[in-house]
Short mmCIF file of C-alpha atoms and ligand atoms in Angstrom, two decimals:
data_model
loop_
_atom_site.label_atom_id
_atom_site.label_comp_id
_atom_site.label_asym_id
_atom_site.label_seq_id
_atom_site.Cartn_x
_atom_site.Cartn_y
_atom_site.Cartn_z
CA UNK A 78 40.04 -18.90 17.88
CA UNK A 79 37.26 -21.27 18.86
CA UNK A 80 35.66 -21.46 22.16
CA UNK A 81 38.03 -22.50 25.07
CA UNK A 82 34.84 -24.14 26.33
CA UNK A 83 32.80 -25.46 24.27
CA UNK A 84 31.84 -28.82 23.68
CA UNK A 85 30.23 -29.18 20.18
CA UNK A 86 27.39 -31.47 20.20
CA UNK A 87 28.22 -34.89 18.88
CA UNK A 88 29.34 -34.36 15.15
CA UNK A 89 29.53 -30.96 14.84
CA UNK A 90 32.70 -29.33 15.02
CA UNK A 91 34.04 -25.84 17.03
CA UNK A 92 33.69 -24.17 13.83
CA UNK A 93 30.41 -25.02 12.57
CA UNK A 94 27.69 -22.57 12.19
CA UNK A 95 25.34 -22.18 14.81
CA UNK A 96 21.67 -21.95 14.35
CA UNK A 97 19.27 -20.60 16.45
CA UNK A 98 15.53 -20.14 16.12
CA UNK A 99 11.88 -20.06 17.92
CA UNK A 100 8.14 -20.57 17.72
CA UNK A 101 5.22 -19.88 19.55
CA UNK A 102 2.99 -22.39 21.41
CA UNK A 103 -0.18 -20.98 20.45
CA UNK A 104 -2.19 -23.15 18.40
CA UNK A 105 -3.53 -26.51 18.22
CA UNK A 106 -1.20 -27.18 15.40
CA UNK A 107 1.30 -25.70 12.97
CA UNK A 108 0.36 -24.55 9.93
CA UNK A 109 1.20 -24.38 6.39
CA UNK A 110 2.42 -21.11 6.41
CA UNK A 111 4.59 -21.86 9.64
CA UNK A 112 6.28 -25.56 7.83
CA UNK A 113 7.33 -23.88 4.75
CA UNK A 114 8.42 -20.33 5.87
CA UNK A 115 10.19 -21.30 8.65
CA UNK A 116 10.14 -24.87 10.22
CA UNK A 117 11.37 -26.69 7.07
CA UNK A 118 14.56 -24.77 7.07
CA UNK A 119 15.20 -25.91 11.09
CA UNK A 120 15.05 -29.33 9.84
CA UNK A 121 17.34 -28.92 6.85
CA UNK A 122 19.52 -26.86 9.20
CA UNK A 123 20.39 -29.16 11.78
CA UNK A 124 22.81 -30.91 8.95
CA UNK A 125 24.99 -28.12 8.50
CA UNK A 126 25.10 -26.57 11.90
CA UNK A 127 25.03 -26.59 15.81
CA UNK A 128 21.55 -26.22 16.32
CA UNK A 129 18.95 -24.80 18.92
CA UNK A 130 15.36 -24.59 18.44
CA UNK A 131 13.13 -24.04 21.34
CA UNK A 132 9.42 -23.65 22.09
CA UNK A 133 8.75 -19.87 23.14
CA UNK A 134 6.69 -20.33 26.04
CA UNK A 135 7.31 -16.60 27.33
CA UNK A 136 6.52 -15.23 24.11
CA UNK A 137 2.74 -17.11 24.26
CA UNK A 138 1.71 -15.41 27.50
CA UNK A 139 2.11 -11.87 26.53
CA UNK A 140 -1.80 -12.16 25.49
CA UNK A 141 -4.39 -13.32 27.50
CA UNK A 142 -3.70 -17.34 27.55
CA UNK A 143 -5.42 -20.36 29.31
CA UNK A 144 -2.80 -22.31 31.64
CA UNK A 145 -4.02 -25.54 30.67
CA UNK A 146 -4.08 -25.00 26.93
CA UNK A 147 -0.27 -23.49 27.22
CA UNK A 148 0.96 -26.67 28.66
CA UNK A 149 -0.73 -28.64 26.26
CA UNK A 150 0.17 -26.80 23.34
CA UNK A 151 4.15 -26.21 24.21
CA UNK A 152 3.98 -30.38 24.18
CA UNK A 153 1.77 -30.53 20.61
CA UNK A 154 4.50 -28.03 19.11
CA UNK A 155 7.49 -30.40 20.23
CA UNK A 156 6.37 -33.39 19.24
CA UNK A 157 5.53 -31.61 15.96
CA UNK A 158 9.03 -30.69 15.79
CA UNK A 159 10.83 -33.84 16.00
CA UNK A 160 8.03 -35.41 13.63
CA UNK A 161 9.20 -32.94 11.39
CA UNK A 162 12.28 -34.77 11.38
CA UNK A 163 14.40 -32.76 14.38
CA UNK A 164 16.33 -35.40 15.58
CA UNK A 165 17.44 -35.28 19.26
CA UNK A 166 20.91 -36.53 18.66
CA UNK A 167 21.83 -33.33 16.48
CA UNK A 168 19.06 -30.57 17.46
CA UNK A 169 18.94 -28.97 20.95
CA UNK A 170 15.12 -28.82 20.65
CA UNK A 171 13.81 -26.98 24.69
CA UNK A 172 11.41 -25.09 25.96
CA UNK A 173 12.38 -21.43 26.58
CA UNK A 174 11.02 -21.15 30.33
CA UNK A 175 13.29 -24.21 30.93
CA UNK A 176 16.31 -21.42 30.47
CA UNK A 177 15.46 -19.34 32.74
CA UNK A 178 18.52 -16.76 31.47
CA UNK A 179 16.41 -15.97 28.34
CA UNK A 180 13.80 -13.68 30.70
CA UNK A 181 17.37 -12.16 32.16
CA UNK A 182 19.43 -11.27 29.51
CA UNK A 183 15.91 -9.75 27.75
CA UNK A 184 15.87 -7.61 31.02
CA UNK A 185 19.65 -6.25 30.04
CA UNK A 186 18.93 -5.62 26.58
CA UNK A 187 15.43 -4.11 27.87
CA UNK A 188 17.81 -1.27 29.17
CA UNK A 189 19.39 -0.49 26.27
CA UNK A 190 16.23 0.08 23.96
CA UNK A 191 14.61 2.90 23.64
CA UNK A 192 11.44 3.53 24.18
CA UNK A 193 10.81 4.76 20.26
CA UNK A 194 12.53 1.79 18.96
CA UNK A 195 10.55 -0.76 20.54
CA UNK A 196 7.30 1.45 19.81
CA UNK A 197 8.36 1.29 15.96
CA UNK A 198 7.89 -2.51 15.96
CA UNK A 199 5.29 -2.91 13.22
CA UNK A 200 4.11 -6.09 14.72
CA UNK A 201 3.66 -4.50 17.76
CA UNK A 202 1.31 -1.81 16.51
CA UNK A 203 -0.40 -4.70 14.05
CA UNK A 204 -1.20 -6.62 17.47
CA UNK A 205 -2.04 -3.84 20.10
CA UNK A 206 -4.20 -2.00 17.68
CA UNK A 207 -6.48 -4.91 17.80
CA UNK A 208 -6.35 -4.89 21.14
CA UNK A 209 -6.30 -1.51 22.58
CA UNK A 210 -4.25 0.16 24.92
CA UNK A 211 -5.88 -1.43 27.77
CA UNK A 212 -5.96 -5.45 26.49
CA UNK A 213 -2.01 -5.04 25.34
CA UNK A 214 0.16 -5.99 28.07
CA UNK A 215 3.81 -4.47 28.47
CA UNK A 216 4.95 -8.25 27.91
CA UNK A 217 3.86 -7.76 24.13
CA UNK A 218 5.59 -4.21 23.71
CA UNK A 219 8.69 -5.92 24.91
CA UNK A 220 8.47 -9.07 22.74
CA UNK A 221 10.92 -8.29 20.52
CA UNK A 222 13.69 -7.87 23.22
CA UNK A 223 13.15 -11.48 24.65
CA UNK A 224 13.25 -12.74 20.88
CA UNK A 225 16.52 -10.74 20.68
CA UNK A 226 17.54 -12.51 24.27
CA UNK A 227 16.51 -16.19 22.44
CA UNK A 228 19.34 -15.61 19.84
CA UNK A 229 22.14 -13.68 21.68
CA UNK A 230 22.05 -16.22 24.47
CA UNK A 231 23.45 -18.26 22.00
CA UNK A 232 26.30 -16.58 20.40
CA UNK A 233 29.54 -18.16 19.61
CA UNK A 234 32.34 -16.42 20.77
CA UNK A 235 32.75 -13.10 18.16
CA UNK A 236 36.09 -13.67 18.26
CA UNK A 237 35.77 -17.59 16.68
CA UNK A 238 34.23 -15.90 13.08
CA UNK A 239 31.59 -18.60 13.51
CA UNK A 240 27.98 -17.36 12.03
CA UNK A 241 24.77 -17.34 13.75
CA UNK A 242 21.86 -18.18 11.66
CA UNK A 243 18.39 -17.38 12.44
CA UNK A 244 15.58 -19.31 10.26
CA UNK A 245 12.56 -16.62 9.90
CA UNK A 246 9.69 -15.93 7.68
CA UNK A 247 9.48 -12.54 6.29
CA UNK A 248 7.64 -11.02 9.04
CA UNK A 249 10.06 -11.51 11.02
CA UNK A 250 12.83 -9.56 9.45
CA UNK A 251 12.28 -6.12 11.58
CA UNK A 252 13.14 -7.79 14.76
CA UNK A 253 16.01 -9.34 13.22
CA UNK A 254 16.77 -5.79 12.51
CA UNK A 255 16.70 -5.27 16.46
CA UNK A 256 18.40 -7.87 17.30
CA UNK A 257 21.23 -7.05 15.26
CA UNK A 258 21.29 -3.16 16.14
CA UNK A 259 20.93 -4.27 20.16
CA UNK A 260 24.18 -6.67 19.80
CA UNK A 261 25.90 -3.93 17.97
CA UNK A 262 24.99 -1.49 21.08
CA UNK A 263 26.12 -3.69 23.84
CA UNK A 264 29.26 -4.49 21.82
CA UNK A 265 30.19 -1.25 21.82
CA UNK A 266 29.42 0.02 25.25
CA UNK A 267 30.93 -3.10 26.73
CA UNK A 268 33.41 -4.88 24.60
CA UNK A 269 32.72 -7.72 21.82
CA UNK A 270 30.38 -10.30 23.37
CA UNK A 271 27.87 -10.78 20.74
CA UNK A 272 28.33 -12.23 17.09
CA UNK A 273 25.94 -10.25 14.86
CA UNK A 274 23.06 -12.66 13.77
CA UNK A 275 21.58 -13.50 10.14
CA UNK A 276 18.30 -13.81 9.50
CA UNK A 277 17.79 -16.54 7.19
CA UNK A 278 14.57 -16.39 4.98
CA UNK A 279 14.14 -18.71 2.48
CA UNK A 280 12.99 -17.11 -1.08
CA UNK A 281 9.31 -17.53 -2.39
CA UNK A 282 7.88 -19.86 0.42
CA UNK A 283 8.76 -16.64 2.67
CA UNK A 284 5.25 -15.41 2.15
CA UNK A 285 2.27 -18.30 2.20
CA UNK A 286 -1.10 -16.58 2.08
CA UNK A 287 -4.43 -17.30 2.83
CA UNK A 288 -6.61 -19.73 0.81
CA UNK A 289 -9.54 -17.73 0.69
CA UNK A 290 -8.02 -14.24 1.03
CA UNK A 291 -4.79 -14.59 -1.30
CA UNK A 292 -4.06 -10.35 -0.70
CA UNK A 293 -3.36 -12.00 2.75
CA UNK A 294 -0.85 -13.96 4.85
CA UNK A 295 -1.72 -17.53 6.37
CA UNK A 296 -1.88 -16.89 9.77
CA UNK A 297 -3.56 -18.13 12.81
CA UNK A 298 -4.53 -15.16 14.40
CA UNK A 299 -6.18 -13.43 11.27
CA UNK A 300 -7.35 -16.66 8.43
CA UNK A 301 -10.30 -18.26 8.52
CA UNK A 302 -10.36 -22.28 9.34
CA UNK A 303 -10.92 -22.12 5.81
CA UNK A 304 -7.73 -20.33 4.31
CA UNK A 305 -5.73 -22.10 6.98
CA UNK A 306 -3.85 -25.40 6.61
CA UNK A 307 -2.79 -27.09 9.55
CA UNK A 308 0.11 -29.71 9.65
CA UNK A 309 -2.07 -31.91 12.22
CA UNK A 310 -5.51 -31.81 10.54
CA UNK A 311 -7.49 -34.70 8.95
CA UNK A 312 -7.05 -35.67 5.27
CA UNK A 313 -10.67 -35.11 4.28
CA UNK A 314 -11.13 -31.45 5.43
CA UNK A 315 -7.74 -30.70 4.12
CA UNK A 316 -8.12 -31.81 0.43
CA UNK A 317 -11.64 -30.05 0.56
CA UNK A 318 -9.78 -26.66 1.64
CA UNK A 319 -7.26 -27.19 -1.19
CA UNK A 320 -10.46 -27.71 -3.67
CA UNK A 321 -12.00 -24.82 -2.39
CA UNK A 322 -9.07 -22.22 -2.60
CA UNK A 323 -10.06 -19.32 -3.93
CA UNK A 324 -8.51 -18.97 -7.79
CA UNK A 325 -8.81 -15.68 -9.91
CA UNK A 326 -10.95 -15.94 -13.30
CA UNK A 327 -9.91 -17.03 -16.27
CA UNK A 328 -8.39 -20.53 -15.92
CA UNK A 329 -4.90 -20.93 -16.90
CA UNK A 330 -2.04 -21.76 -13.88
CA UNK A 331 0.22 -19.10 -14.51
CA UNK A 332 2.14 -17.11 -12.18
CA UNK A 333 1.18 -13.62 -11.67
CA UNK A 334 1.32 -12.22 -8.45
CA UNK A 335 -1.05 -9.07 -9.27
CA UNK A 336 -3.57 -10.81 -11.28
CA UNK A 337 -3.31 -14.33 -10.29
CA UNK A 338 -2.76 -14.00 -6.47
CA UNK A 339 -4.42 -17.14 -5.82
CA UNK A 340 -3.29 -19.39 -8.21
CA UNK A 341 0.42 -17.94 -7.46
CA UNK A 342 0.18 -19.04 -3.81
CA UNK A 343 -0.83 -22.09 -4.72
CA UNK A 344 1.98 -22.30 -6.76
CA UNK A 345 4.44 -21.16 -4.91
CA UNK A 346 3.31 -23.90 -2.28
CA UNK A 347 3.54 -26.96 -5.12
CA UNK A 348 7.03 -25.84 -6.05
CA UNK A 349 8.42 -25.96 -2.72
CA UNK A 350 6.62 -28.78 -1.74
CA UNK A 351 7.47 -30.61 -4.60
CA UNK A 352 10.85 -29.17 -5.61
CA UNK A 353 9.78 -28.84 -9.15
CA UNK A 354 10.29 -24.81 -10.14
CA UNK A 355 7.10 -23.10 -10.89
CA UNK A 356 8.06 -22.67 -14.89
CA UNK A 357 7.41 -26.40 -14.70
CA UNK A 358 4.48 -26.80 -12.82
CA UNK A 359 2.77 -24.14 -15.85
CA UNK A 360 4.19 -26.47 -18.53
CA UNK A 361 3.01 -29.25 -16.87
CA UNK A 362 -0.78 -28.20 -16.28
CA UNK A 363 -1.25 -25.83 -19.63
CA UNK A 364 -4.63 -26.50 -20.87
CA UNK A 365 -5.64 -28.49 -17.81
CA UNK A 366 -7.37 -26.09 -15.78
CA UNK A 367 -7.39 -26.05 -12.08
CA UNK A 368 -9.11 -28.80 -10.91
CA UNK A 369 -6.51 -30.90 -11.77
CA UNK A 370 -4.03 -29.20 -10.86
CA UNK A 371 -5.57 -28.93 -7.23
CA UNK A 372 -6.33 -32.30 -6.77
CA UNK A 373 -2.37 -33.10 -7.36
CA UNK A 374 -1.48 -30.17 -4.73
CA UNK A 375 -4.00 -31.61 -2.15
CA UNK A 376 -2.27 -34.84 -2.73
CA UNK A 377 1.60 -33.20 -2.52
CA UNK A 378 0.07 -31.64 1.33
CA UNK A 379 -1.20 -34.99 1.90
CA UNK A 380 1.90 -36.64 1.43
CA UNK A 381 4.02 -34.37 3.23
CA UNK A 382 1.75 -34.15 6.40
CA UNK A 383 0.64 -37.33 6.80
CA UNK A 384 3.52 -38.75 7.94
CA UNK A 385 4.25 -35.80 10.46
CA UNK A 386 0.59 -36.51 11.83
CA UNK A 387 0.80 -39.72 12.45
CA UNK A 388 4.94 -39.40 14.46
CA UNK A 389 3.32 -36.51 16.08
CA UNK A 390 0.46 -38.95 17.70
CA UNK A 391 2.59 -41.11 18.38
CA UNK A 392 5.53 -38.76 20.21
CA UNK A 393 1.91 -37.12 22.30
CA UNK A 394 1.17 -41.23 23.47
CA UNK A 395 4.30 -41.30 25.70
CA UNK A 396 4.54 -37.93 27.07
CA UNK A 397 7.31 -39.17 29.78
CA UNK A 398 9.61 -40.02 26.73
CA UNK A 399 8.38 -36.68 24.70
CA UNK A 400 9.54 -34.60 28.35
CA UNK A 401 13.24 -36.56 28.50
CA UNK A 402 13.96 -35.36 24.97
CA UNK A 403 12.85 -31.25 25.90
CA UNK A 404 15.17 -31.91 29.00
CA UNK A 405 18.23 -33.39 27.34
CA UNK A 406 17.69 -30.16 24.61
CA UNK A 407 17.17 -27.87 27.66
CA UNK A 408 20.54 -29.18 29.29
CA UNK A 409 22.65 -28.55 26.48
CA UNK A 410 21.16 -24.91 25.95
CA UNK A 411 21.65 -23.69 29.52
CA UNK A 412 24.98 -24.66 28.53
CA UNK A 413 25.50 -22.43 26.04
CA UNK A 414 22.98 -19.96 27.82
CA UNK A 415 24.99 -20.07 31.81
CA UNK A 416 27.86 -19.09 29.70
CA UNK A 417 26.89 -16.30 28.05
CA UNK A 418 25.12 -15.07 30.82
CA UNK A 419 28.52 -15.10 32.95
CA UNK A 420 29.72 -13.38 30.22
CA UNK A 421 27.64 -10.72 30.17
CA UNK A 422 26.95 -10.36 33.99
CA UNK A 423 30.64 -9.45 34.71
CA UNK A 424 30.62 -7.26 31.02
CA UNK A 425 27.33 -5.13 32.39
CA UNK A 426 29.29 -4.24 35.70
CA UNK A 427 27.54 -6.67 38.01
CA UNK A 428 29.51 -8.00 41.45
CA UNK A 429 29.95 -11.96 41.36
CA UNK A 430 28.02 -13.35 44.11
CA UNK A 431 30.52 -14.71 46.73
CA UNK A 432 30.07 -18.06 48.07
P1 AMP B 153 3.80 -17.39 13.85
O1 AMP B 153 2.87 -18.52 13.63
O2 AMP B 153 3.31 -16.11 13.28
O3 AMP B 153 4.28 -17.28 15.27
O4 AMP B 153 5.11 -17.71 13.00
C1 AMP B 153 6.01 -18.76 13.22
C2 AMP B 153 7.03 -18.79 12.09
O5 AMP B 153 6.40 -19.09 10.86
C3 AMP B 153 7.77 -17.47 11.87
O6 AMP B 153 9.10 -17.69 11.51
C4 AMP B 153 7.00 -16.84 10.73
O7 AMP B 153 7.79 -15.95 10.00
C5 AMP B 153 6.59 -18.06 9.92
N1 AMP B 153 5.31 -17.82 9.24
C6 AMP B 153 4.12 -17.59 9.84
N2 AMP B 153 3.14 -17.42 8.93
C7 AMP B 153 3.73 -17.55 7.73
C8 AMP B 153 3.26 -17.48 6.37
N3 AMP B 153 1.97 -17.26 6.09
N4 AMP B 153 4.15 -17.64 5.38
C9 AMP B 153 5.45 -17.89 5.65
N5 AMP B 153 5.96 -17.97 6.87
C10 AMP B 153 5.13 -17.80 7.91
N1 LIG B 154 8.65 -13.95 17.07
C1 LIG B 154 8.83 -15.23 16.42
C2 LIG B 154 7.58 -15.54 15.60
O1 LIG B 154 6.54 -15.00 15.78
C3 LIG B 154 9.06 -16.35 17.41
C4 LIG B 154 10.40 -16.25 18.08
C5 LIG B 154 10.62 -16.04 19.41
C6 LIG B 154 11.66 -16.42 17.47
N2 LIG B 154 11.94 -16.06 19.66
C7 LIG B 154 12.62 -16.28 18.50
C8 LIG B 154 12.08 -16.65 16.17
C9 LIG B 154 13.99 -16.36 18.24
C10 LIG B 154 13.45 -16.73 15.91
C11 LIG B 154 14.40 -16.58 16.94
O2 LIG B 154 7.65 -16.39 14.78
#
């Protein structure tokens, strides 16, 4: 049965797929890593289903954060989005604070994990061992629980047999894992309110590592500038990084994750970049070495991010029209959110307030 309410955005359909998915506002600018393990799929998404992608504000402040660099950074990551080719029409694109039912359903859901289960989070103990007991907040044990809020908030009605997709990198999966196990749980102490969700990870770009430390992943937190791409930076530095990746002796491009972790990175990032399958790519540049084969890479990223830097400029020059499109994405999600949320309220045992 589809939803007695819902109104399908315009050109999707009751029984369309829904996708839902989030990132964090925490750097200057996306990165490599971020485009092709996750963000790329959002974009191709948004064809096939009802989409929501939103901006995790709450997620950013559970470490130590700057106000004015949050603000600026939740706007850098939107207008990165729809550069990316979100369009507004078809993607709910918001920021999570503007809902303010994600912090209360994660509240709800808080009370129905245990203490262990949260603690088991390997992220979790990656982060707060850095940090030490007394620089990790209780916002960043509970971080997977608000993720989990993101995607239940928008569940189609369990009943309507309509999927909901979640677009992840690999490191990701565990909380998927959560998020699945908590929907299960509240399904079964208080009736069917929550479709299960999929985590969707896309094969061989899951994992992008670092340029200079290929045993590594690409991440903001841990690379150097140096083994770091970012979607926004300037064309010069970023061919010079791609010329500078660290390779493995010997100088064939072949595939091999244990003895050729850098040149299979790089690899891996051509192929989906380029759509050609890595079998090709080694046909292709046999004999050539790798400075040839870099220089065409560098000018596959250059290609692809060019474009997105210059729309993204251009979205940050006219931040009025850059806030109407977060609002018109936030309006449609606290649709779908207010819903849910009534949902569950009455589900959980809680009294209607009376007018
Ligand atoms: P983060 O920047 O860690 O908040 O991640 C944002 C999204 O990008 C998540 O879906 C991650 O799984 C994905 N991601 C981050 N780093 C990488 C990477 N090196 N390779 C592939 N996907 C990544
Ligand atoms: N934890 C995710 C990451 O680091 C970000 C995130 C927050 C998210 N809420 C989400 C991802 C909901 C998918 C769905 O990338």
């Amino acid at each position: 049965m589809p939803e007695a309410s819902s109104q399908p955005a315009s050109g999707t359909t009751a029984a369309e797929p829904r996708v839902l998915s989030g990132i964090q506002p925490t750097a200057d600018s996306f990165h490599l890593g971020n485009y092709l393990g996750a963000l790329r799929q959002w974009v191709a998404m948004q064809d096939t289903h009802e989409a929501f992608y939103c901006v995790v504000d709450l997620h950013a402040i559970t470490i130590e954060h700057d106000p004015a660099l949050l603000r600026r950074r939740t706007k850098v990551a939107a207008a990165q989005l729809f550069a990316m080719g979100l369009d507004p029409d078809r993607a709910h694109v918001f920021v999570q604070s503007h809902v303010p039912e994600h912090a209360e359903l994660a509240w709800i859901l808080g009370c129905l994990t245990g203490f262990g289960e949260a603690g088991r989070m390997t992220q979790f103990k990656d982060k707060s061992s850095k940090q030490g007991t007394s620089g990790t907040s209780v916002g960043l044990f509970t971080y997977p629980i608000l993720q989990a809020a993101d995607i239940l908030l928008y569940t189609p009605d369990p009943a309507s047999g309509r999927p909901l997709r979640v677009p992840v990198g690999e490191d990701q999966r565990q909380h998927l894992e959560l998020t699945r196990t908590l929907a299960g749980r509240f399904n079964h102490r208080f009736g069917e309110t929550f479709t299960l969700p999929d985590a969707h990870i896309p094969e061989g770009a899951a994992k992008i590592t670092d340029l200079q430390e290929p045993g590594a992943k690409m991440s903001k937190s841990a690379s150097s500038p140096q083994g770091i791409i970012d979607v926004l930076e300037e064309p010069g530095p970023m061919r010079k990084k791609i010329m500078r990746a660290v390779t493995d002796t010997g100088s064939e491009v072949v595939y091999d994750e244990e003895k050729k972790a850098g040149v299979t990175n790089l690899l891996r990032i051509f192929s989906a970049l380029e759509g050609t399958s890595v079998p090709d790519l080694e046909a292709r540049y046999q004999g050539s070495g790798y400075g040839q084969f870099k220089k065409d890479l560098a000018q596959v990223v250059l290609d692809t991010f060019t474009p997105i830097r210059e729309r993204t400029l251009k979205l940050l020059d006219d931040e009025e029209h850059l806030d109407r499109l977060l609002a018109q994405g936030a309006e449609r999600a606290s649709e779908v959110a207010v819903r849910t949320m009534e949902t569950v309220r009455e589900r959980v045992g809680f009294v209607v307030r009376g007018r």
